[in-house]
């Protein structure tokens, strides 16, 4: 394995005595897609929030490109190149789709020219093209339909020029065709040399996408490794798949 | 020590009434997400309703309370059904603005109709009191306190036990889910606002018995209700009554040990401190 | 088109600047008040309209500007210019100091915390001997309505220019993003704390300078009028009436409402206030997004504008 771009060591989060996440440790190589699975309430979204900085860990370390980042505020991590989407999507409701993405380009990871509004808008238009939102550019974000909102989440996160992208259940509520589109989109993003951590419930999709899997259950990390090995793991079957079969 | 006990009792009696004032505001805020700046004006209208029922109709103020509550309920129901429902889904600032406008309208209508003179509801037993171990407890204040507690208990049972009450609470949690549950939101919103207004009406009547009413009493009472509603946790009746007691005692103690002019500094300073120091706890419901 | 707009605005500014040389004293005095209130409204627009934080503490900035200027002039016998700077520094310092803890709160919680701060401040000032306790301070008399008018106009132009800059700058885009969704803004690289405090400090800057000018003009100040919370309520109403988060909406809204209440105040005051209340209620129902939006929307879709809004915001 090449030197990791991203590394989590012994990450723990407690909410007033309740342990949401306990001693999670893993690494991600550049350009890799790591799938994060686990039953509802396992602590997956907590993990994403800890990485993006909207929550602060109780214990443990997070390293990104060799730099320790667990003490940094969320906006600094975003500027270092960590983008995320929200499970409960968070567009800027009153702004147009184009403006939504422009904000990301104005504040994102690249220094210099994109900070000018005109340049930022240009970049935003490219990303709308990339995510297939061009014809909705002038529409208000709160008037978009479900699948288009997901695309907007992608476009906004990509506007940051992220090196690491955290995707929180971007396929929930989509039909088969739409899921395939999103899978294709994620592959396209990976081809842009973006490392991706993806939380997903749609098993088929995550199996197709992921290079490796990490399984969390009740805040504990119970398995990690190659997709097929992990899915065959007895604990995973019991904790996750077994439960789903009921 | 006796002085301390007396002040404590005064604070508790006043605090119960404060709690009742805040109940209606907290209910409307918690369920409808409307911060009703006209709440104090509704309290004021309730005060006048009881005042006129007593002076013109010769009805004992405590017997007049239910009548005032029914009047205010109807008024609040219609207000929400035909005016506030039109804008509830716009920005929260707009609901602030419209209730502020209503407050202005109510206050100056009251001034035109009832004049700006001080009014006191003065039943024959107003001056009498009972002495418990050197602590004086005025009957009227005690009765007002007991009524406030009684109404809080009724509200709690209403929200907890009745079908309508549960529908109201479901609406507070999630409007979409409440719709699926078969609730007609327009009616529930009007019912909730009406209930809030009825509680304000009761508080106003009691306030008229223990203090004085003018068309302008509303602003301070709105501000205090706001403070207490936040301290108490909005649509949680028991919490709101406790918040009222806390504020009542704090004010009474400040007036005694510091200076009466400091009461506002204390109540609002307390509020700012609580908000800043413990946002997570207060915002826990969010 | 853009040049035409600019020329029109320049003409408007010149026209406004000429008012004291042609108009009556009463009109100039009304003008000073209207300009200062418009400046306050524009200041509120920065924190309330752009950033989405419904502040009820802007009257504190105004009051601190008033007192900073008054103390410098009445107690320390410093010239007006120094007094104005003192007032501005006081207002901005307060915003920076209290902004960080208070701006952690959101929505109504922020509103009530600032309201509480306003109540506490006026009570505290009323106990300070140096600030004249609850009696107040008297400033040296200076008759020069033309100067006060032009000064107020310059301040309003500066405030509106700042808002125009916000509407097209990166900083302003950050504020709007915070208003629309603060959590999302944060993970998009916006230093939300710094931006919010910056917006509050800008609002404080203009509000406290308006307070300083008003203090010297009116020559007598006391805690009740300097920290009057209803002044803040007027800022909110005028902003919402005109159109929050726009450049000219708040100015338009405050001019219209100032004029309405001036006309009405000469009639019976109770009926005037009653009417004011009705205007607010009707404005929320029929133009929930402000006067400016009404103009644009009405030109675009006529009377259907009302129906569209109604359908969107009703339950």
Coordinates of N, CA, C and O in Angstrom, one line a residue, chain B residues 156-248:
Chain B
X156 N -51.2 20.3 30.8 CA -50.3 19.1 30.7 C -51.2 17.9 30.3 O -50.9 17.1 29.4
X157 N -52.3 17.8 31.1 CA -53.2 16.6 30.8 C -53.8 16.7 29.5 O -53.9 15.6 28.8
X158 N -54.2 17.9 29.0 CA -54.8 18.1 27.7 C -53.8 17.6 26.6 O -54.2 16.8 25.7
X159 N -52.5 18.0 26.7 CA -51.6 17.7 25.7 C -51.2 16.2 25.8 O -50.9 15.6 24.8
X160 N -51.2 15.6 27.0 CA -50.7 14.3 27.2 C -51.8 13.2 27.0 O -51.6 12.2 26.4
X161 N -53.1 13.6 27.3 CA -54.1 12.5 27.4 C -55.1 12.6 26.3 O -55.7 11.6 25.9
X162 N -55.4 13.8 25.8 CA -56.5 13.8 24.8 C -56.0 13.6 23.4 O -54.8 13.8 23.1
X163 N -56.9 13.2 22.5 CA -56.6 13.0 21.1 C -56.1 14.3 20.5 O -55.1 14.3 19.8
X164 N -56.9 15.4 20.7 CA -56.5 16.7 20.2 C -55.1 17.1 20.7 O -54.3 17.6 19.9
X165 N -54.9 16.9 22.0 CA -53.6 17.3 22.6 C -52.5 16.5 21.9 O -51.4 17.1 21.6
X166 N -52.7 15.2 21.7 CA -51.6 14.4 21.0 C -51.4 14.9 19.6 O -50.3 14.9 19.1
X167 N -52.5 15.3 18.9 CA -52.4 15.8 17.6 C -51.5 17.1 17.6 O -50.7 17.3 16.7
X168 N -51.8 17.9 18.6 CA -51.0 19.1 18.7 C -49.5 18.8 18.9 O -48.6 19.4 18.2
X169 N -49.2 17.8 19.8 CA -47.8 17.5 20.0 C -47.2 16.9 18.8 O -46.0 17.1 18.5
X170 N -48.0 16.1 18.1 CA -47.4 15.5 16.8 C -47.1 16.6 15.8 O -46.1 16.5 15.1
X171 N -47.9 17.6 15.8 CA -47.7 18.7 14.9 C -46.4 19.5 15.2 O -45.6 19.9 14.4
X172 N -46.2 19.6 16.6 CA -44.9 20.2 17.0 C -43.7 19.4 16.5 O -42.7 20.0 16.2
X173 N -43.8 18.1 16.6 CA -42.7 17.3 16.2 C -42.4 17.4 14.7 O -41.3 17.6 14.3
X174 N -43.5 17.2 13.9 CA -43.2 17.1 12.5 C -44.6 17.3 11.8 O -45.5 16.5 11.9
X175 N -44.7 18.4 11.0 CA -45.9 18.7 10.4 C -46.3 17.7 9.3 O -47.5 17.3 9.2
X176 N -45.3 17.3 8.6 CA -45.6 16.3 7.5 C -46.1 15.0 8.1 O -47.1 14.4 7.6
X177 N -45.4 14.6 9.1 CA -45.9 13.3 9.8 C -47.3 13.5 10.4 O -48.1 12.6 10.3
X178 N -47.5 14.7 10.9 CA -48.8 14.9 11.5 C -49.9 14.8 10.5 O -51.0 14.3 10.7
X179 N -49.6 15.3 9.3 CA -50.6 15.2 8.2 C -50.9 13.8 7.9 O -52.1 13.4 7.7
X180 N -49.9 13.0 7.8 CA -50.1 11.6 7.5 C -51.0 10.9 8.6 O -51.7 10.0 8.3
X181 N -50.9 11.4 9.8 CA -51.6 10.9 10.9 C -53.0 11.3 10.9 O -53.9 10.9 11.7
X182 N -53.4 12.1 9.9 CA -54.8 12.5 9.7 C -55.2 13.7 10.4 O -56.3 14.0 10.6
X183 N -54.2 14.6 10.7 CA -54.5 15.8 11.4 C -54.7 16.9 10.3 O -54.0 17.0 9.3
X184 N -55.7 17.7 10.5 CA -55.9 18.9 9.7 C -55.1 20.1 10.3 O -55.5 20.6 11.2
X185 N -54.0 20.4 9.6 CA -53.1 21.4 10.2 C -53.7 22.7 10.4 O -53.5 23.4 11.5
X186 N -54.6 23.2 9.5 CA -55.2 24.5 9.7 C -56.0 24.6 10.9 O -56.0 25.6 11.6
X187 N -56.7 23.5 11.2 CA -57.5 23.5 12.4 C -56.6 23.4 13.7 O -56.9 24.1 14.7
X188 N -55.7 22.5 13.6 CA -54.8 22.3 14.8 C -54.0 23.6 15.1 O -53.9 24.0 16.2
X189 N -53.6 24.3 14.0 CA -52.9 25.5 14.3 C -53.8 26.5 15.0 O -53.4 27.2 15.9
X190 N -55.0 26.6 14.5 CA -56.0 27.6 15.1 C -56.3 27.2 16.5 O -56.3 28.0 17.4
X191 N -56.5 25.9 16.7 CA -56.8 25.4 18.1 C -55.6 25.7 19.0 O -55.8 26.2 20.2
X192 N -54.4 25.5 18.6 CA -53.2 25.8 19.4 C -53.1 27.2 19.7 O -52.9 27.6 20.9
X193 N -53.3 28.1 18.7 CA -53.2 29.5 19.0 C -54.3 30.0 19.9 O -54.1 30.8 20.8
X194 N -55.5 29.4 19.7 CA -56.6 29.7 20.5 C -56.3 29.3 22.0 O -56.6 30.1 22.9
X195 N -55.8 28.2 22.2 CA -55.4 27.7 23.5 C -54.4 28.7 24.2 O -54.5 29.1 25.3
X196 N -53.4 29.1 23.4 CA -52.4 30.0 23.9 C -53.1 31.3 24.3 O -52.8 31.9 25.3
X197 N -54.0 31.8 23.4 CA -54.7 33.0 23.7 C -55.6 32.9 25.0 O -55.6 33.8 25.8
X198 N -56.2 31.7 25.2 CA -57.0 31.5 26.3 C -56.2 31.6 27.6 O -56.6 32.2 28.6
X199 N -55.0 30.9 27.5 CA -54.1 31.0 28.7 C -53.7 32.4 29.0 O -53.6 32.8 30.1
X200 N -53.4 33.2 27.9 CA -53.0 34.6 28.1 C -54.2 35.3 28.7 O -54.0 36.1 29.6
X201 N -55.4 35.0 28.3 CA -56.6 35.7 28.9 C -56.7 35.4 30.4 O -56.9 36.3 31.2
X202 N -56.5 34.1 30.8 CA -56.5 33.8 32.2 C -55.5 34.6 33.0 O -55.7 35.2 34.0
X203 N -54.2 34.6 32.4 CA -53.1 35.3 33.0 C -53.5 36.8 33.2 O -53.2 37.4 34.2
X204 N -54.1 37.3 32.2 CA -54.4 38.8 32.2 C -55.4 39.1 33.3 O -55.3 40.0 34.1
X205 N -56.5 38.2 33.4 CA -57.4 38.4 34.5 C -56.8 38.4 35.9 O -57.0 39.2 36.7
X206 N -55.9 37.4 36.1 CA -55.3 37.2 37.4 C -54.3 38.4 37.6 O -54.2 38.9 38.7
X207 N -53.7 38.9 36.5 CA -52.8 40.0 36.7 C -53.5 41.2 37.1 O -53.0 42.0 38.0
X208 N -54.7 41.4 36.6 CA -55.6 42.5 37.0 C -56.0 42.5 38.4 O -56.1 43.6 39.0
X209 N -56.1 41.3 39.0 CA -56.4 41.2 40.4 C -55.2 41.5 41.3 O -55.4 42.2 42.3
X210 N -54.0 41.1 40.9 CA -52.9 41.3 41.8 C -52.1 42.6 41.4 O -51.2 43.0 42.2
X211 N -52.4 43.2 40.3 CA -51.7 44.4 39.9 C -52.6 45.3 39.1 O -53.8 45.2 39.2
X212 N -52.0 46.2 38.4 CA -52.8 47.2 37.6 C -52.7 46.9 36.1 O -51.7 46.5 35.6
X213 N -53.8 47.2 35.4 CA -53.7 47.0 33.9 C -53.9 48.4 33.2 O -54.7 49.2 33.6
X214 N -53.1 48.5 32.2 CA -53.2 49.6 31.2 C -53.1 49.0 29.9 O -52.7 47.9 29.8
X215 N -53.3 49.8 28.8 CA -53.1 49.2 27.5 C -51.7 48.8 27.2 O -51.4 48.1 26.3
X216 N -50.7 49.4 28.0 CA -49.3 49.2 27.7 C -48.6 48.2 28.5 O -47.4 48.1 28.4
X217 N -49.3 47.4 29.3 CA -48.6 46.4 30.1 C -48.0 45.3 29.3 O -47.1 44.6 29.7
X218 N -48.4 45.1 28.0 CA -48.1 44.0 27.2 C -46.6 43.8 26.9 O -46.1 42.7 27.0
X219 N -45.9 44.9 26.6 CA -44.5 44.7 26.1 C -43.7 44.0 27.1 O -43.0 43.0 26.8
X220 N -43.7 44.5 28.3 CA -42.8 43.8 29.4 C -43.3 42.4 29.6 O -42.4 41.5 29.8
X221 N -44.6 42.2 29.6 CA -45.1 40.8 29.8 C -44.7 39.9 28.7 O -44.3 38.7 28.9
X222 N -44.7 40.4 27.4 CA -44.2 39.6 26.3 C -42.7 39.2 26.5 O -42.4 38.1 26.4
X223 N -41.9 40.2 26.9 CA -40.5 40.0 27.1 C -40.3 38.9 28.2 O -39.5 38.0 28.0
X224 N -41.0 39.1 29.3 CA -40.8 38.1 30.4 C -41.3 36.7 30.0 O -40.7 35.7 30.3
X225 N -42.4 36.7 29.3 CA -42.9 35.4 28.8 C -41.9 34.7 27.9 O -41.7 33.5 28.0
X226 N -41.3 35.5 27.0 CA -40.3 35.0 26.1 C -39.1 34.4 26.9 O -38.8 33.2 26.7
X227 N -38.6 35.1 27.9 CA -37.5 34.6 28.7 C -37.9 33.3 29.4 O -37.2 32.3 29.4
X228 N -39.1 33.3 30.0 CA -39.5 32.1 30.8 C -39.7 30.9 29.8 O -39.4 29.8 30.1
X229 N -40.4 31.2 28.7 CA -40.6 30.1 27.7 C -39.3 29.4 27.3 O -39.3 28.2 27.2
X230 N -38.3 30.2 27.1 CA -37.0 29.6 26.8 C -36.4 28.8 27.9 O -36.0 27.7 27.8
X231 N -36.4 29.5 29.1 CA -35.9 28.8 30.3 C -36.6 27.5 30.5 O -36.0 26.5 30.9
X232 N -37.9 27.5 30.3 CA -38.7 26.3 30.6 C -38.8 25.3 29.5 O -39.3 24.2 29.8
X233 N -38.4 25.6 28.3 CA -38.4 24.6 27.3 C -39.7 24.6 26.5 O -40.3 23.6 26.1
X234 N -40.2 25.8 26.2 CA -41.3 26.0 25.2 C -42.6 25.2 25.6 O -43.3 25.6 26.6
X235 N -42.9 24.2 24.9 CA -44.2 23.5 25.1 C -44.2 22.5 26.2 O -44.9 21.5 26.1
X236 N -43.4 22.6 27.2 CA -43.4 21.7 28.3 C -43.9 22.5 29.6 O -43.2 23.2 30.2
X237 N -45.2 22.2 29.9 CA -45.9 23.1 30.9 C -45.2 23.1 32.2 O -45.0 24.1 32.8
X238 N -44.7 21.9 32.7 CA -44.0 21.9 34.0 C -42.8 22.7 34.0 O -42.5 23.5 34.9
X239 N -42.0 22.6 32.9 CA -40.8 23.4 32.8 C -41.1 24.9 32.8 O -40.4 25.7 33.4
X240 N -42.1 25.2 32.1 CA -42.4 26.7 31.9 C -42.8 27.2 33.3 O -42.4 28.3 33.7
X241 N -43.6 26.5 34.1 CA -44.0 27.0 35.4 C -42.8 27.1 36.3 O -42.6 28.1 37.0
X242 N -41.9 26.1 36.2 CA -40.6 26.2 37.0 C -39.8 27.5 36.5 O -39.3 28.2 37.4
X243 N -39.8 27.7 35.2 CA -39.1 28.9 34.7 C -39.7 30.2 35.3 O -39.0 31.1 35.7
X244 N -41.0 30.2 35.4 CA -41.7 31.4 35.9 C -41.4 31.6 37.4 O -41.1 32.7 37.8
X245 N -41.4 30.4 38.1 CA -41.0 30.5 39.6 C -39.6 31.1 39.7 O -39.3 31.9 40.6
X246 N -38.7 30.6 38.9 CA -37.3 31.0 39.0 C -37.2 32.5 38.8 O -36.6 33.2 39.5
X247 N -37.9 33.0 37.7 CA -37.8 34.4 37.4 C -38.5 35.2 38.6 O -37.9 36.3 39.0
X248 N -39.6 34.8 39.0 CA -40.3 35.5 40.1 C -39.5 35.6 41.4 O -39.3 36.7 41.9

